Every structure is written in C-alpha cells, then in structure tokens.
Amino acid sequence: MDEAPAVGELSPPDRTLMGPGPSDVHPRVLKAMSTPLVGHLDPSFIEIMDEVQDLLRYTFRTDNKWTIPVSGTGSAAMEAAIGNVVEPGDTMLVPTNGYFGDRMASMAERAGGEVVTVDAPWGQPLDPAAVEAAFDEHSPDVFGFVHAETSTGVLQPSVPELTDIAHANDALVIADSVTSLGGVELRVDEWGIDVAYSGPQKCLSCPPGASPLTLNDDAMDKVLSRESEARSWYLDISLLEGYWGDERAYHHTAPITNVYALREALRLVAEEGIEERWDRHLRVAGALKAGVEGMGLEMNAPDDFWLPSLNTVRVPDGVDDGAVIQHLLDEYDLEIASGLGALEGDIWRIGCMGHSARRQNVSYLLAALGNALGEQGAVVDVDAGLAAMSERF
C-alpha cells in the first residue's frame, strides 16, 4: 500500500447496551481508563494489583489467595481455568444444557482431557440426581458447570448440592460465572466452588481485557503438581503466579488501562455492597420481566430458573428476530441480541447488567421493543407493559 489510509477521528455510536454483553460502562470507569499509564512493575501499579485482588475476593465472596484478573477477555479466564486444571489423562464432566457448556467441552479436549457429559435440555438447569448418576458412571476428575447460562437465560440452582457430589467423588469443581459475578448471588467459598472464572463486561460493567479468576488451594495444588506443562504458556497459572503472587516477577506486560478500569468497576461494587447489588439486579430485572410479560410476550426460562442478568424472550410467531434487532439499532441506538445455538432465531437475549440495570434503560427498552414489533404487525400492548413495569418498581 503506497498511500496512508484516510481514517477520520474515532466516533462510534452512543448505544444503550441491553444485550448479553458488553453492558453500559459507568462514567467513573471510563474516567479511570483515561488516567496516565505506569509500568506494569512500577511500585504504584503493584499497589493497584493488591487492591484489585482484594476487591475481586470481596466480589467472588472468597478468601482464595489465588484470585487474579487474567490478561484477556472472559474466554481467556475460561481457558486459563480449564487448561490448567485439566491435564492429559483427566476426565472432565460438562453439561449439555447450553452453548457455554459446549465451549467447556472444547477447551477440555484441547487440554488433553477426556470429556463426558451430564445431560439436560437447553433451557433447563442440571438436576443433582443426573449429576450424581454421571459421577457414578464416569468417575470424572473435574466437574464444570455454568452458573448463569448466557445462551438460555437459566440460573443454576442448588450449587452446593452439585459441589458436594463432586467433592464426595474427589473431583474439583469449575464454575462459569461470566454472567453472574456482581449481578446475582454467588458465594465461591460457602458453596464449595474450587475454581470460578468470569468476564468484566457484563454485571461488572467494565470493558473486556482483564478477566476475573479465582482458585482455592486444592485447585492450585493440582495446577502446581501437574506432570506436564499447561499447553498455553501465556495462560499457564504456574507462571502467572510469579507475577500475581508474592514475587511480582515479570511474566508479560499487563493491560494496565484495563486493570485500572477493573479496579474502578470493583470499587463501585464495594461501595454499593455486593448483596445490595444482587438485590438491585433482581429488582430492576424483575420490572423488565413484568413489563415484557405485560406487553404480551413470553419469557423463555421458567420462573424457577430465571436469570435476572440475562433475560431470554420468545420471538412471537411471524416476527423476524433479526429485523427487530436491526430496527432497535437503527432507530433507537439500542442493542439486544438474538439466540445462540439451539435457540437461534427463537429468542432475544436482553441483558440487565451492571450500569445497564437502571429504570430508565428498562422503560426505554420496552417502548422501543414495542415499536419495533408494531412495525412487523405484532400485537403488543406497550402501555400495559410500562404499567406492569412501574407497578413492579
């Protein structure tokens, strides 16, 4: 290329983000990202690292020493968890009830593990009895489950029952908390979770780039006693331990600005209070759910397993889900998403997470969605939906 590209000043649209992530970023987080860089081994940055780890422990509800932000998106934290805990010769039990259980399986296979499954339909949680039967049949070394399945809008109940089954069979438990951390109740230590990973761009309302991960001593002992090295050098926790552990030795250049952002996002969690934050998500998403149903639409997830941070809404017969999504973007600068995997085309996925979990966002969404559906001739009652939302608030 002989000539330099003619690229203008950056000017992305100002969207209201109500999809499955990212969510709206708090202005304080954006401000933190504009502050000056320091070196990744600067004494001042090491203090920031300590603060981020303490704030992550608070948010995960854990005392785990090995609690860090992984340099990368939530999938990097996921791969760090699975790729370090699962080694060649291990068997990992994974669920079949959603898109991200399938991703767990893929990562475990790439780590050299043998994958076995515990079956449940898409849109349903795991049954502890089925998990116990799978343990009896397969004797897995590692059990993975998705706490908040982003593809179906289902929240896994009875987590301590699942972890008790695994531990009674000497297996470690890995929990996907990408869409639950900071938004719905999650208690890593009390519930017996050995490893949990998440992403910052959902209920924490932080840009992706530094992703939460926590391991207890049992899991870390397994990582440090592996017979073979983890297949990823970059995500090798035994090496990352040197940087995020007591030594603070160079491993890679951390994404400094993303760590700043995560620190401020977690500071907002601590100021609000983690339990109060769970309650806010439940209250605001409950109003969203009431409004959607008041309009005459149907939720996909049963009430008993409804995930407040990610609401799945059935697409009415005769409606083009993609056309509705495009209409919301074009006319309202509002983002929601279509279904994944087995539910593609059947549902919309509407996030109610972090800074996006606010009354004004919910009322805006309901009015805009009603207009988009009306453009396709769908019969919905927007006024009834807004009234149901207001009553719930």
mmCIF file of C-alpha atoms in Angstrom:
data_model
loop_
_atom_site.group_PDB
_atom_site.id
_atom_site.type_symbol
_atom_site.label_atom_id
_atom_site.label_comp_id
_atom_site.label_asym_id
_atom_site.label_seq_id
_atom_site.Cartn_x
_atom_site.Cartn_y
_atom_site.Cartn_z
ATOM 1 C CA MET A 1 0.000 0.000 0.000
ATOM 2 C CA ASP A 2 1.609 3.264 -1.161
ATOM 3 C CA GLU A 3 -0.745 5.794 0.421
ATOM 4 C CA ALA A 4 -1.707 6.069 4.077
ATOM 5 C CA PRO A 5 -5.358 5.160 4.741
ATOM 6 C CA ALA A 6 -7.630 8.177 5.206
ATOM 7 C CA VAL A 7 -9.200 7.351 8.559
ATOM 8 C CA GLY A 8 -11.136 10.023 10.399
ATOM 9 C CA GLU A 9 -11.466 10.725 14.088
ATOM 10 C CA LEU A 10 -12.978 7.906 16.119
ATOM 11 C CA SER A 11 -16.717 8.444 16.532
ATOM 12 C CA PRO A 12 -18.606 5.252 17.495
ATOM 13 C CA PRO A 13 -22.382 5.460 18.007
ATOM 14 C CA ASP A 14 -23.664 6.135 21.508
ATOM 15 C CA ARG A 15 -25.591 2.905 22.123
ATOM 16 C CA THR A 16 -27.721 1.803 25.054
ATOM 17 C CA LEU A 17 -26.322 -1.670 25.675
ATOM 18 C CA MET A 18 -29.020 -4.140 26.736
ATOM 19 C CA GLY A 19 -27.650 -7.254 25.049
ATOM 20 C CA PRO A 20 -25.735 -10.158 26.592
ATOM 21 C CA GLY A 21 -22.632 -8.005 26.971
ATOM 22 C CA PRO A 22 -20.940 -5.645 26.992
ATOM 23 C CA SER A 23 -23.166 -3.569 29.242
ATOM 24 C CA ASP A 24 -23.103 0.204 29.643
ATOM 25 C CA VAL A 25 -19.836 1.310 31.262
ATOM 26 C CA HIS A 26 -20.055 3.600 34.275
ATOM 27 C CA PRO A 27 -18.577 7.079 33.640
ATOM 28 C CA ARG A 28 -16.169 6.576 36.529
ATOM 29 C CA VAL A 29 -14.728 3.512 34.820
ATOM 30 C CA LEU A 30 -14.243 5.430 31.574
ATOM 31 C CA LYS A 31 -12.547 8.199 33.527
ATOM 32 C CA ALA A 32 -10.192 5.690 35.176
ATOM 33 C CA MET A 33 -9.180 4.452 31.731
ATOM 34 C CA SER A 34 -8.075 7.945 30.732
ATOM 35 C CA THR A 35 -5.549 8.283 33.565
ATOM 36 C CA PRO A 36 -1.777 8.075 32.891
ATOM 37 C CA LEU A 37 -0.017 4.771 32.393
ATOM 38 C CA VAL A 38 2.641 3.478 34.717
ATOM 39 C CA GLY A 39 4.858 0.469 34.172
ATOM 40 C CA HIS A 40 3.480 -2.982 34.934
ATOM 41 C CA LEU A 41 6.234 -3.449 37.574
ATOM 42 C CA ASP A 42 6.029 0.092 38.943
ATOM 43 C CA PRO A 43 5.619 0.089 42.758
ATOM 44 C CA SER A 44 2.433 2.124 42.364
ATOM 45 C CA PHE A 45 0.991 -0.476 39.981
ATOM 46 C CA ILE A 46 1.871 -3.284 42.382
ATOM 47 C CA GLU A 47 -0.266 -1.490 44.979
ATOM 48 C CA ILE A 48 -3.080 -1.359 42.419
ATOM 49 C CA MET A 49 -2.663 -5.090 41.792
ATOM 50 C CA ASP A 50 -3.091 -5.743 45.527
ATOM 51 C CA GLU A 51 -6.234 -3.611 45.610
ATOM 52 C CA VAL A 52 -7.748 -5.340 42.585
ATOM 53 C CA GLN A 53 -7.139 -8.757 44.127
ATOM 54 C CA ASP A 54 -8.762 -7.711 47.418
ATOM 55 C CA LEU A 55 -11.775 -6.287 45.555
ATOM 56 C CA LEU A 56 -12.093 -9.457 43.473
ATOM 57 C CA ARG A 57 -12.083 -11.589 46.628
ATOM 58 C CA TYR A 58 -14.890 -9.462 48.027
ATOM 59 C CA THR A 59 -16.936 -9.763 44.832
ATOM 60 C CA PHE A 60 -16.385 -13.516 44.458
ATOM 61 C CA ARG A 61 -17.116 -13.950 48.214
ATOM 62 C CA THR A 62 -13.861 -15.840 48.724
ATOM 63 C CA ASP A 63 -10.663 -15.769 50.747
ATOM 64 C CA ASN A 64 -8.724 -17.515 47.980
ATOM 65 C CA LYS A 65 -5.170 -16.253 47.730
ATOM 66 C CA TRP A 66 -5.103 -17.187 44.035
ATOM 67 C CA THR A 67 -7.553 -14.563 42.825
ATOM 68 C CA ILE A 68 -6.400 -12.553 39.812
ATOM 69 C CA PRO A 69 -7.506 -10.727 36.668
ATOM 70 C CA VAL A 70 -6.345 -12.683 33.626
ATOM 71 C CA SER A 71 -4.998 -10.524 30.795
ATOM 72 C CA GLY A 72 -7.648 -11.103 28.143
ATOM 73 C CA THR A 73 -11.381 -11.472 27.696
ATOM 74 C CA GLY A 74 -13.600 -13.808 29.715
ATOM 75 C CA SER A 75 -12.728 -16.635 27.344
ATOM 76 C CA ALA A 76 -9.086 -16.237 28.382
ATOM 77 C CA ALA A 77 -10.050 -16.692 32.028
ATOM 78 C CA MET A 78 -12.150 -19.692 30.998
ATOM 79 C CA GLU A 79 -9.252 -21.246 29.121
ATOM 80 C CA ALA A 80 -6.859 -20.495 31.980
ATOM 81 C CA ALA A 81 -9.186 -22.307 34.380
ATOM 82 C CA ILE A 82 -9.825 -25.371 32.247
ATOM 83 C CA GLY A 83 -6.435 -25.551 30.534
ATOM 84 C CA ASN A 84 -4.566 -25.577 33.839
ATOM 85 C CA VAL A 85 -6.817 -27.754 35.985
ATOM 86 C CA VAL A 86 -7.480 -30.350 33.262
ATOM 87 C CA GLU A 87 -4.385 -32.245 32.128
ATOM 88 C CA PRO A 88 -3.868 -35.166 29.737
ATOM 89 C CA GLY A 89 -5.473 -38.280 31.174
ATOM 90 C CA ASP A 90 -8.078 -36.382 33.205
ATOM 91 C CA THR A 91 -11.793 -36.812 32.650
ATOM 92 C CA MET A 92 -13.994 -33.704 32.779
ATOM 93 C CA LEU A 93 -17.750 -33.806 33.220
ATOM 94 C CA VAL A 94 -19.543 -30.948 31.430
ATOM 95 C CA PRO A 95 -23.210 -30.029 30.907
ATOM 96 C CA THR A 96 -25.148 -30.160 27.628
ATOM 97 C CA ASN A 97 -27.803 -27.587 28.555
ATOM 98 C CA GLY A 98 -26.317 -24.563 26.812
ATOM 99 C CA TYR A 99 -23.791 -23.045 24.446
ATOM 100 C CA PHE A 100 -21.117 -22.438 27.050
ATOM 101 C CA GLY A 101 -21.168 -25.987 28.369
ATOM 102 C CA ASP A 102 -20.189 -26.951 24.825
ATOM 103 C CA ARG A 103 -17.321 -24.454 24.970
ATOM 104 C CA MET A 104 -16.129 -26.029 28.221
ATOM 105 C CA ALA A 105 -16.018 -29.369 26.430
ATOM 106 C CA SER A 106 -13.986 -27.962 23.557
ATOM 107 C CA MET A 107 -11.419 -26.404 25.865
ATOM 108 C CA ALA A 108 -11.100 -29.562 27.971
ATOM 109 C CA GLU A 109 -10.473 -31.644 24.849
ATOM 110 C CA ARG A 110 -7.801 -29.207 23.656
ATOM 111 C CA ALA A 111 -6.154 -29.514 27.077
ATOM 112 C CA GLY A 112 -5.864 -33.266 26.512
ATOM 113 C CA GLY A 113 -8.757 -34.298 28.729
ATOM 114 C CA GLU A 114 -11.486 -36.809 28.022
ATOM 115 C CA VAL A 115 -14.916 -35.202 28.038
ATOM 116 C CA VAL A 116 -18.079 -36.855 29.367
ATOM 117 C CA THR A 117 -21.451 -35.175 29.732
ATOM 118 C CA VAL A 118 -24.350 -34.788 32.103
ATOM 119 C CA ASP A 119 -27.450 -34.221 30.031
ATOM 120 C CA ALA A 120 -30.183 -31.638 30.443
ATOM 121 C CA PRO A 121 -32.327 -29.924 27.793
ATOM 122 C CA TRP A 122 -31.435 -26.429 26.631
ATOM 123 C CA GLY A 123 -33.321 -24.034 28.873
ATOM 124 C CA GLN A 124 -33.244 -26.301 31.926
ATOM 125 C CA PRO A 125 -30.738 -26.446 34.806
ATOM 126 C CA LEU A 126 -28.757 -29.506 35.825
ATOM 127 C CA ASP A 127 -30.537 -31.980 38.092
ATOM 128 C CA PRO A 128 -28.331 -33.045 41.031
ATOM 129 C CA ALA A 129 -29.585 -36.620 40.605
ATOM 130 C CA ALA A 130 -28.373 -36.617 36.998
ATOM 131 C CA VAL A 131 -25.003 -35.223 38.084
ATOM 132 C CA GLU A 132 -24.662 -37.951 40.713
ATOM 133 C CA ALA A 133 -25.531 -40.619 38.139
ATOM 134 C CA ALA A 134 -22.909 -39.202 35.767
ATOM 135 C CA PHE A 135 -20.298 -39.384 38.517
ATOM 136 C CA ASP A 136 -21.238 -42.993 39.230
ATOM 137 C CA GLU A 137 -20.875 -43.833 35.540
ATOM 138 C CA HIS A 138 -17.766 -41.878 34.585
ATOM 139 C CA SER A 139 -15.768 -41.052 37.784
ATOM 140 C CA PRO A 140 -14.576 -37.676 36.423
ATOM 141 C CA ASP A 141 -11.619 -35.792 37.884
ATOM 142 C CA VAL A 142 -13.107 -32.376 37.154
ATOM 143 C CA PHE A 143 -16.722 -31.183 37.003
ATOM 144 C CA GLY A 144 -17.642 -27.990 35.177
ATOM 145 C CA PHE A 145 -20.981 -26.220 35.243
ATOM 146 C CA VAL A 146 -22.350 -22.893 34.054
ATOM 147 C CA HIS A 147 -23.823 -20.876 36.896
ATOM 148 C CA ALA A 148 -25.598 -18.399 34.601
ATOM 149 C CA GLU A 149 -26.090 -19.750 31.076
ATOM 150 C CA THR A 150 -25.963 -16.745 28.742
ATOM 151 C CA SER A 151 -27.450 -18.674 25.831
ATOM 152 C CA THR A 152 -30.658 -19.721 27.596
ATOM 153 C CA GLY A 153 -31.202 -17.250 30.431
ATOM 154 C CA VAL A 154 -31.154 -20.039 33.021
ATOM 155 C CA LEU A 155 -29.652 -19.702 36.511
ATOM 156 C CA GLN A 156 -28.348 -22.942 38.016
ATOM 157 C CA PRO A 157 -29.903 -23.537 41.456
ATOM 158 C CA SER A 158 -28.685 -25.974 44.104
ATOM 159 C CA VAL A 159 -24.998 -25.213 43.544
ATOM 160 C CA PRO A 160 -23.900 -26.618 46.950
ATOM 161 C CA GLU A 161 -25.645 -29.902 46.088
ATOM 162 C CA LEU A 162 -23.599 -30.140 42.902
ATOM 163 C CA THR A 163 -20.301 -29.314 44.580
ATOM 164 C CA ASP A 164 -20.992 -31.780 47.419
ATOM 165 C CA ILE A 165 -21.479 -34.549 44.871
ATOM 166 C CA ALA A 166 -18.213 -33.666 43.134
ATOM 167 C CA HIS A 167 -16.194 -33.452 46.331
ATOM 168 C CA ALA A 168 -17.607 -36.736 47.621
ATOM 169 C CA ASN A 169 -16.082 -38.221 44.462
ATOM 170 C CA ASP A 170 -12.722 -36.394 44.880
ATOM 171 C CA ALA A 171 -13.346 -34.130 41.879
ATOM 172 C CA LEU A 172 -12.609 -30.448 41.519
ATOM 173 C CA VAL A 173 -15.391 -28.032 40.502
ATOM 174 C CA ILE A 174 -15.026 -25.278 37.890
ATOM 175 C CA ALA A 175 -17.848 -22.730 37.698
ATOM 176 C CA ASP A 176 -18.553 -20.422 34.777
ATOM 177 C CA SER A 177 -19.723 -17.198 36.436
ATOM 178 C CA VAL A 178 -19.337 -14.919 33.420
ATOM 179 C CA THR A 179 -22.922 -13.637 33.585
ATOM 180 C CA SER A 180 -23.386 -13.912 37.333
ATOM 181 C CA LEU A 181 -20.379 -12.301 39.047
ATOM 182 C CA GLY A 182 -21.516 -9.000 40.528
ATOM 183 C CA GLY A 183 -25.121 -9.459 39.397
ATOM 184 C CA VAL A 184 -26.686 -12.479 41.069
ATOM 185 C CA GLU A 185 -25.864 -14.310 44.266
ATOM 186 C CA LEU A 186 -22.551 -16.175 44.018
ATOM 187 C CA ARG A 187 -20.650 -17.421 47.069
ATOM 188 C CA VAL A 188 -17.497 -19.224 45.981
ATOM 189 C CA ASP A 189 -16.256 -20.373 49.385
ATOM 190 C CA GLU A 190 -19.607 -21.096 51.035
ATOM 191 C CA TRP A 191 -20.824 -23.064 48.008
ATOM 192 C CA GLY A 192 -17.671 -25.166 47.691
ATOM 193 C CA ILE A 193 -16.554 -23.946 44.261
ATOM 194 C CA ASP A 194 -12.878 -24.741 43.622
ATOM 195 C CA VAL A 195 -12.372 -22.574 40.532
ATOM 196 C CA ALA A 196 -14.515 -19.757 39.144
ATOM 197 C CA TYR A 197 -13.939 -17.506 36.182
ATOM 198 C CA SER A 198 -15.805 -14.538 34.807
ATOM 199 C CA GLY A 199 -15.722 -11.620 32.400
ATOM 200 C CA PRO A 200 -15.678 -7.940 33.336
ATOM 201 C CA GLN A 201 -18.017 -6.663 30.609
ATOM 202 C CA LYS A 202 -21.297 -7.998 31.949
ATOM 203 C CA CYS A 203 -22.507 -7.398 35.514
ATOM 204 C CA LEU A 204 -19.311 -5.503 36.410
ATOM 205 C CA SER A 205 -19.894 -3.024 33.526
ATOM 206 C CA CYS A 206 -16.225 -2.827 32.640
ATOM 207 C CA PRO A 207 -14.656 -3.057 29.164
ATOM 208 C CA PRO A 208 -13.221 -6.500 28.382
ATOM 209 C CA GLY A 209 -9.495 -7.055 28.795
ATOM 210 C CA ALA A 210 -8.814 -8.127 32.385
ATOM 211 C CA SER A 211 -10.972 -11.088 33.449
ATOM 212 C CA PRO A 212 -11.621 -12.399 36.971
ATOM 213 C CA LEU A 213 -10.370 -15.843 38.010
ATOM 214 C CA THR A 214 -10.143 -17.484 41.423
ATOM 215 C CA LEU A 215 -8.724 -20.851 42.538
ATOM 216 C CA ASN A 216 -8.687 -22.378 46.002
ATOM 217 C CA ASP A 217 -5.700 -24.200 47.476
ATOM 218 C CA ASP A 218 -6.870 -27.633 46.305
ATOM 219 C CA ALA A 219 -7.128 -26.432 42.716
ATOM 220 C CA MET A 220 -3.812 -24.589 42.896
ATOM 221 C CA ASP A 221 -2.110 -27.677 44.316
ATOM 222 C CA LYS A 222 -3.270 -29.590 41.248
ATOM 223 C CA VAL A 223 -2.012 -26.854 38.938
ATOM 224 C CA LEU A 224 1.415 -26.759 40.583
ATOM 225 C CA SER A 225 1.797 -30.550 40.671
ATOM 226 C CA ARG A 226 0.949 -31.227 37.014
ATOM 227 C CA GLU A 227 3.078 -33.890 35.340
ATOM 228 C CA SER A 228 3.085 -31.910 32.082
ATOM 229 C CA GLU A 229 3.165 -28.185 31.478
ATOM 230 C CA ALA A 230 -0.043 -26.390 30.541
ATOM 231 C CA ARG A 231 -0.308 -26.174 26.770
ATOM 232 C CA SER A 232 -0.612 -22.379 26.819
ATOM 233 C CA TRP A 233 2.480 -20.526 28.003
ATOM 234 C CA TYR A 234 0.587 -17.240 28.177
ATOM 235 C CA LEU A 235 -2.198 -18.673 30.375
ATOM 236 C CA ASP A 236 -0.019 -21.003 32.472
ATOM 237 C CA ILE A 237 -1.131 -20.216 36.026
ATOM 238 C CA SER A 238 2.081 -21.672 37.464
ATOM 239 C CA LEU A 239 3.890 -18.864 35.603
ATOM 240 C CA LEU A 240 1.247 -16.190 36.222
ATOM 241 C CA GLU A 241 1.617 -16.990 39.908
ATOM 242 C CA GLY A 242 5.071 -15.421 39.756
ATOM 243 C CA TYR A 243 3.569 -12.096 38.653
ATOM 244 C CA TRP A 244 0.356 -12.055 40.669
ATOM 245 C CA GLY A 245 1.822 -13.888 43.672
ATOM 246 C CA ASP A 246 4.209 -12.612 46.323
ATOM 247 C CA GLU A 247 7.183 -12.348 43.985
ATOM 248 C CA ARG A 248 5.658 -9.900 41.485
ATOM 249 C CA ALA A 249 8.125 -11.095 38.848
ATOM 250 C CA TYR A 250 7.797 -10.270 35.152
ATOM 251 C CA HIS A 251 5.734 -12.665 33.052
ATOM 252 C CA HIS A 252 4.064 -10.406 30.485
ATOM 253 C CA THR A 253 3.073 -6.767 30.196
ATOM 254 C CA ALA A 254 -0.278 -6.491 31.927
ATOM 255 C CA PRO A 255 -3.088 -4.491 30.241
ATOM 256 C CA ILE A 256 -2.586 -1.571 32.604
ATOM 257 C CA THR A 257 -5.539 0.534 31.498
ATOM 258 C CA ASN A 258 -7.869 -2.471 31.726
ATOM 259 C CA VAL A 259 -6.662 -3.155 35.254
ATOM 260 C CA TYR A 260 -7.404 0.481 36.122
ATOM 261 C CA ALA A 261 -10.889 0.012 34.694
ATOM 262 C CA LEU A 262 -11.494 -3.205 36.605
ATOM 263 C CA ARG A 263 -10.309 -1.608 39.838
ATOM 264 C CA GLU A 264 -12.837 1.223 39.457
ATOM 265 C CA ALA A 265 -15.637 -1.160 38.466
ATOM 266 C CA LEU A 266 -14.950 -3.287 41.526
ATOM 267 C CA ARG A 267 -14.751 -0.175 43.700
ATOM 268 C CA LEU A 268 -18.301 0.595 42.565
ATOM 269 C CA VAL A 269 -19.327 -2.923 43.613
ATOM 270 C CA ALA A 270 -17.809 -2.439 47.063
ATOM 271 C CA GLU A 271 -19.420 0.993 47.515
ATOM 272 C CA GLU A 272 -22.853 -0.355 46.602
ATOM 273 C CA GLY A 273 -22.355 -3.540 48.633
ATOM 274 C CA ILE A 274 -22.374 -6.927 46.952
ATOM 275 C CA GLU A 275 -25.679 -8.092 48.440
ATOM 276 C CA GLU A 276 -27.320 -4.752 47.676
ATOM 277 C CA ARG A 277 -26.052 -5.090 44.115
ATOM 278 C CA TRP A 278 -27.607 -8.556 43.815
ATOM 279 C CA ASP A 279 -30.872 -7.071 45.102
ATOM 280 C CA ARG A 280 -30.753 -4.212 42.575
ATOM 281 C CA HIS A 281 -30.317 -6.592 39.661
ATOM 282 C CA LEU A 282 -33.210 -8.705 40.912
ATOM 283 C CA ARG A 283 -35.452 -5.657 41.366
ATOM 284 C CA VAL A 284 -34.683 -3.977 38.028
ATOM 285 C CA ALA A 285 -34.744 -7.207 36.025
ATOM 286 C CA GLY A 286 -37.976 -8.176 37.764
ATOM 287 C CA ALA A 287 -39.515 -4.961 36.466
ATOM 288 C CA LEU A 288 -38.178 -5.740 32.979
ATOM 289 C CA LYS A 289 -39.686 -9.217 33.132
ATOM 290 C CA ALA A 290 -43.027 -7.835 34.337
ATOM 291 C CA GLY A 291 -43.021 -5.310 31.513
ATOM 292 C CA VAL A 292 -42.208 -7.874 28.828
ATOM 293 C CA GLU A 293 -44.955 -10.183 30.040
ATOM 294 C CA GLY A 294 -47.357 -7.258 30.445
ATOM 295 C CA MET A 295 -46.846 -6.432 26.754
ATOM 296 C CA GLY A 296 -47.994 -9.935 25.908
ATOM 297 C CA LEU A 297 -44.595 -11.535 25.279
ATOM 298 C CA GLU A 298 -43.333 -14.772 26.793
ATOM 299 C CA MET A 299 -40.126 -15.406 28.699
ATOM 300 C CA ASN A 300 -38.143 -18.467 27.644
ATOM 301 C CA ALA A 301 -36.727 -19.507 31.028
ATOM 302 C CA PRO A 302 -39.116 -20.910 33.654
ATOM 303 C CA ASP A 303 -39.665 -18.638 36.653
ATOM 304 C CA ASP A 304 -37.862 -21.047 38.977
ATOM 305 C CA PHE A 305 -34.646 -20.793 36.931
ATOM 306 C CA TRP A 306 -34.954 -17.242 35.570
ATOM 307 C CA LEU A 307 -31.626 -15.423 35.323
ATOM 308 C CA PRO A 308 -32.112 -11.729 36.220
ATOM 309 C CA SER A 309 -28.951 -10.541 34.496
ATOM 310 C CA LEU A 310 -29.822 -12.144 31.130
ATOM 311 C CA ASN A 311 -33.456 -12.308 30.085
ATOM 312 C CA THR A 312 -34.489 -14.537 27.199
ATOM 313 C CA VAL A 313 -37.729 -13.534 25.467
ATOM 314 C CA ARG A 314 -39.567 -15.743 22.969
ATOM 315 C CA VAL A 315 -39.876 -14.301 19.453
ATOM 316 C CA PRO A 316 -43.595 -14.168 18.537
ATOM 317 C CA ASP A 317 -44.806 -16.196 15.585
ATOM 318 C CA GLY A 318 -44.382 -14.387 12.293
ATOM 319 C CA VAL A 319 -41.777 -11.941 13.620
ATOM 320 C CA ASP A 320 -38.260 -11.697 12.162
ATOM 321 C CA ASP A 321 -35.964 -11.552 15.192
ATOM 322 C CA GLY A 322 -33.098 -10.050 13.219
ATOM 323 C CA ALA A 323 -35.268 -7.289 11.782
ATOM 324 C CA VAL A 324 -36.318 -6.278 15.300
ATOM 325 C CA ILE A 325 -32.699 -6.171 16.437
ATOM 326 C CA GLN A 326 -31.735 -4.038 13.444
ATOM 327 C CA HIS A 327 -34.705 -1.691 13.963
ATOM 328 C CA LEU A 328 -33.643 -1.099 17.575
ATOM 329 C CA LEU A 329 -30.104 -0.293 16.466
ATOM 330 C CA ASP A 330 -31.140 1.964 13.593
ATOM 331 C CA GLU A 331 -33.954 3.861 15.287
ATOM 332 C CA TYR A 332 -33.029 3.810 18.971
ATOM 333 C CA ASP A 333 -29.270 3.085 19.200
ATOM 334 C CA LEU A 334 -30.344 0.191 21.434
ATOM 335 C CA GLU A 335 -28.642 -3.201 21.418
ATOM 336 C CA ILE A 336 -30.198 -6.564 22.201
ATOM 337 C CA ALA A 337 -29.122 -9.917 20.731
ATOM 338 C CA SER A 338 -30.533 -12.992 19.055
ATOM 339 C CA GLY A 339 -30.339 -16.547 20.350
ATOM 340 C CA LEU A 340 -27.314 -18.834 20.175
ATOM 341 C CA GLY A 341 -27.055 -22.463 19.138
ATOM 342 C CA ALA A 342 -30.270 -24.429 19.507
ATOM 343 C CA LEU A 343 -32.231 -21.251 20.292
ATOM 344 C CA GLU A 344 -31.024 -19.168 17.352
ATOM 345 C CA GLY A 345 -33.983 -17.335 15.842
ATOM 346 C CA ASP A 346 -36.317 -18.376 18.671
ATOM 347 C CA ILE A 347 -35.399 -15.858 21.375
ATOM 348 C CA TRP A 348 -33.986 -12.433 22.049
ATOM 349 C CA ARG A 349 -31.357 -12.108 24.749
ATOM 350 C CA ILE A 350 -31.821 -8.946 26.796
ATOM 351 C CA GLY A 351 -29.234 -8.073 29.387
ATOM 352 C CA CYS A 352 -29.973 -6.251 32.616
ATOM 353 C CA MET A 353 -26.472 -5.974 33.969
ATOM 354 C CA GLY A 354 -24.357 -3.596 35.987
ATOM 355 C CA HIS A 355 -24.740 0.047 34.959
ATOM 356 C CA SER A 356 -27.383 -1.000 32.401
ATOM 357 C CA ALA A 357 -29.653 -2.277 35.187
ATOM 358 C CA ARG A 358 -31.459 1.030 35.630
ATOM 359 C CA ARG A 359 -35.110 2.029 35.443
ATOM 360 C CA GLN A 360 -34.616 4.438 32.536
ATOM 361 C CA ASN A 361 -32.983 1.709 30.459
ATOM 362 C CA VAL A 362 -35.836 -0.698 31.103
ATOM 363 C CA SER A 363 -38.581 1.774 30.177
ATOM 364 C CA TYR A 364 -36.660 2.825 27.055
ATOM 365 C CA LEU A 365 -36.224 -0.796 26.023
ATOM 366 C CA LEU A 366 -39.892 -1.675 26.485
ATOM 367 C CA ALA A 367 -41.114 1.305 24.469
ATOM 368 C CA ALA A 368 -38.584 0.717 21.687
ATOM 369 C CA LEU A 369 -39.260 -3.019 21.529
ATOM 370 C CA GLY A 370 -42.991 -2.373 21.307
ATOM 371 C CA ASN A 371 -42.427 -0.002 18.398
ATOM 372 C CA ALA A 372 -40.157 -2.482 16.590
ATOM 373 C CA LEU A 373 -42.724 -5.257 16.985
ATOM 374 C CA GLY A 374 -45.525 -2.984 15.832
ATOM 375 C CA GLU A 375 -43.573 -2.310 12.628
ATOM 376 C CA GLN A 376 -43.899 -6.039 11.865
ATOM 377 C CA GLY A 377 -47.598 -6.177 12.687
ATOM 378 C CA ALA A 378 -47.194 -7.966 16.016
ATOM 379 C CA VAL A 379 -49.925 -7.241 18.546
ATOM 380 C CA VAL A 380 -48.380 -5.995 21.789
ATOM 381 C CA ASP A 381 -49.658 -3.646 24.477
ATOM 382 C CA VAL A 382 -46.811 -1.274 25.306
ATOM 383 C CA ASP A 383 -48.892 0.778 27.755
ATOM 384 C CA ALA A 384 -49.764 -2.361 29.708
ATOM 385 C CA GLY A 385 -46.120 -3.370 29.717
ATOM 386 C CA LEU A 386 -44.970 0.010 31.035
ATOM 387 C CA ALA A 387 -47.700 -0.032 33.681
ATOM 388 C CA ALA A 388 -46.623 -3.517 34.827
ATOM 389 C CA MET A 389 -43.025 -2.346 34.939
ATOM 390 C CA SER A 390 -43.938 0.721 37.018
ATOM 391 C CA GLU A 391 -46.018 -1.345 39.408
ATOM 392 C CA ARG A 392 -43.140 -3.740 39.921
ATOM 393 C CA PHE A 393 -40.750 -0.873 40.645
#
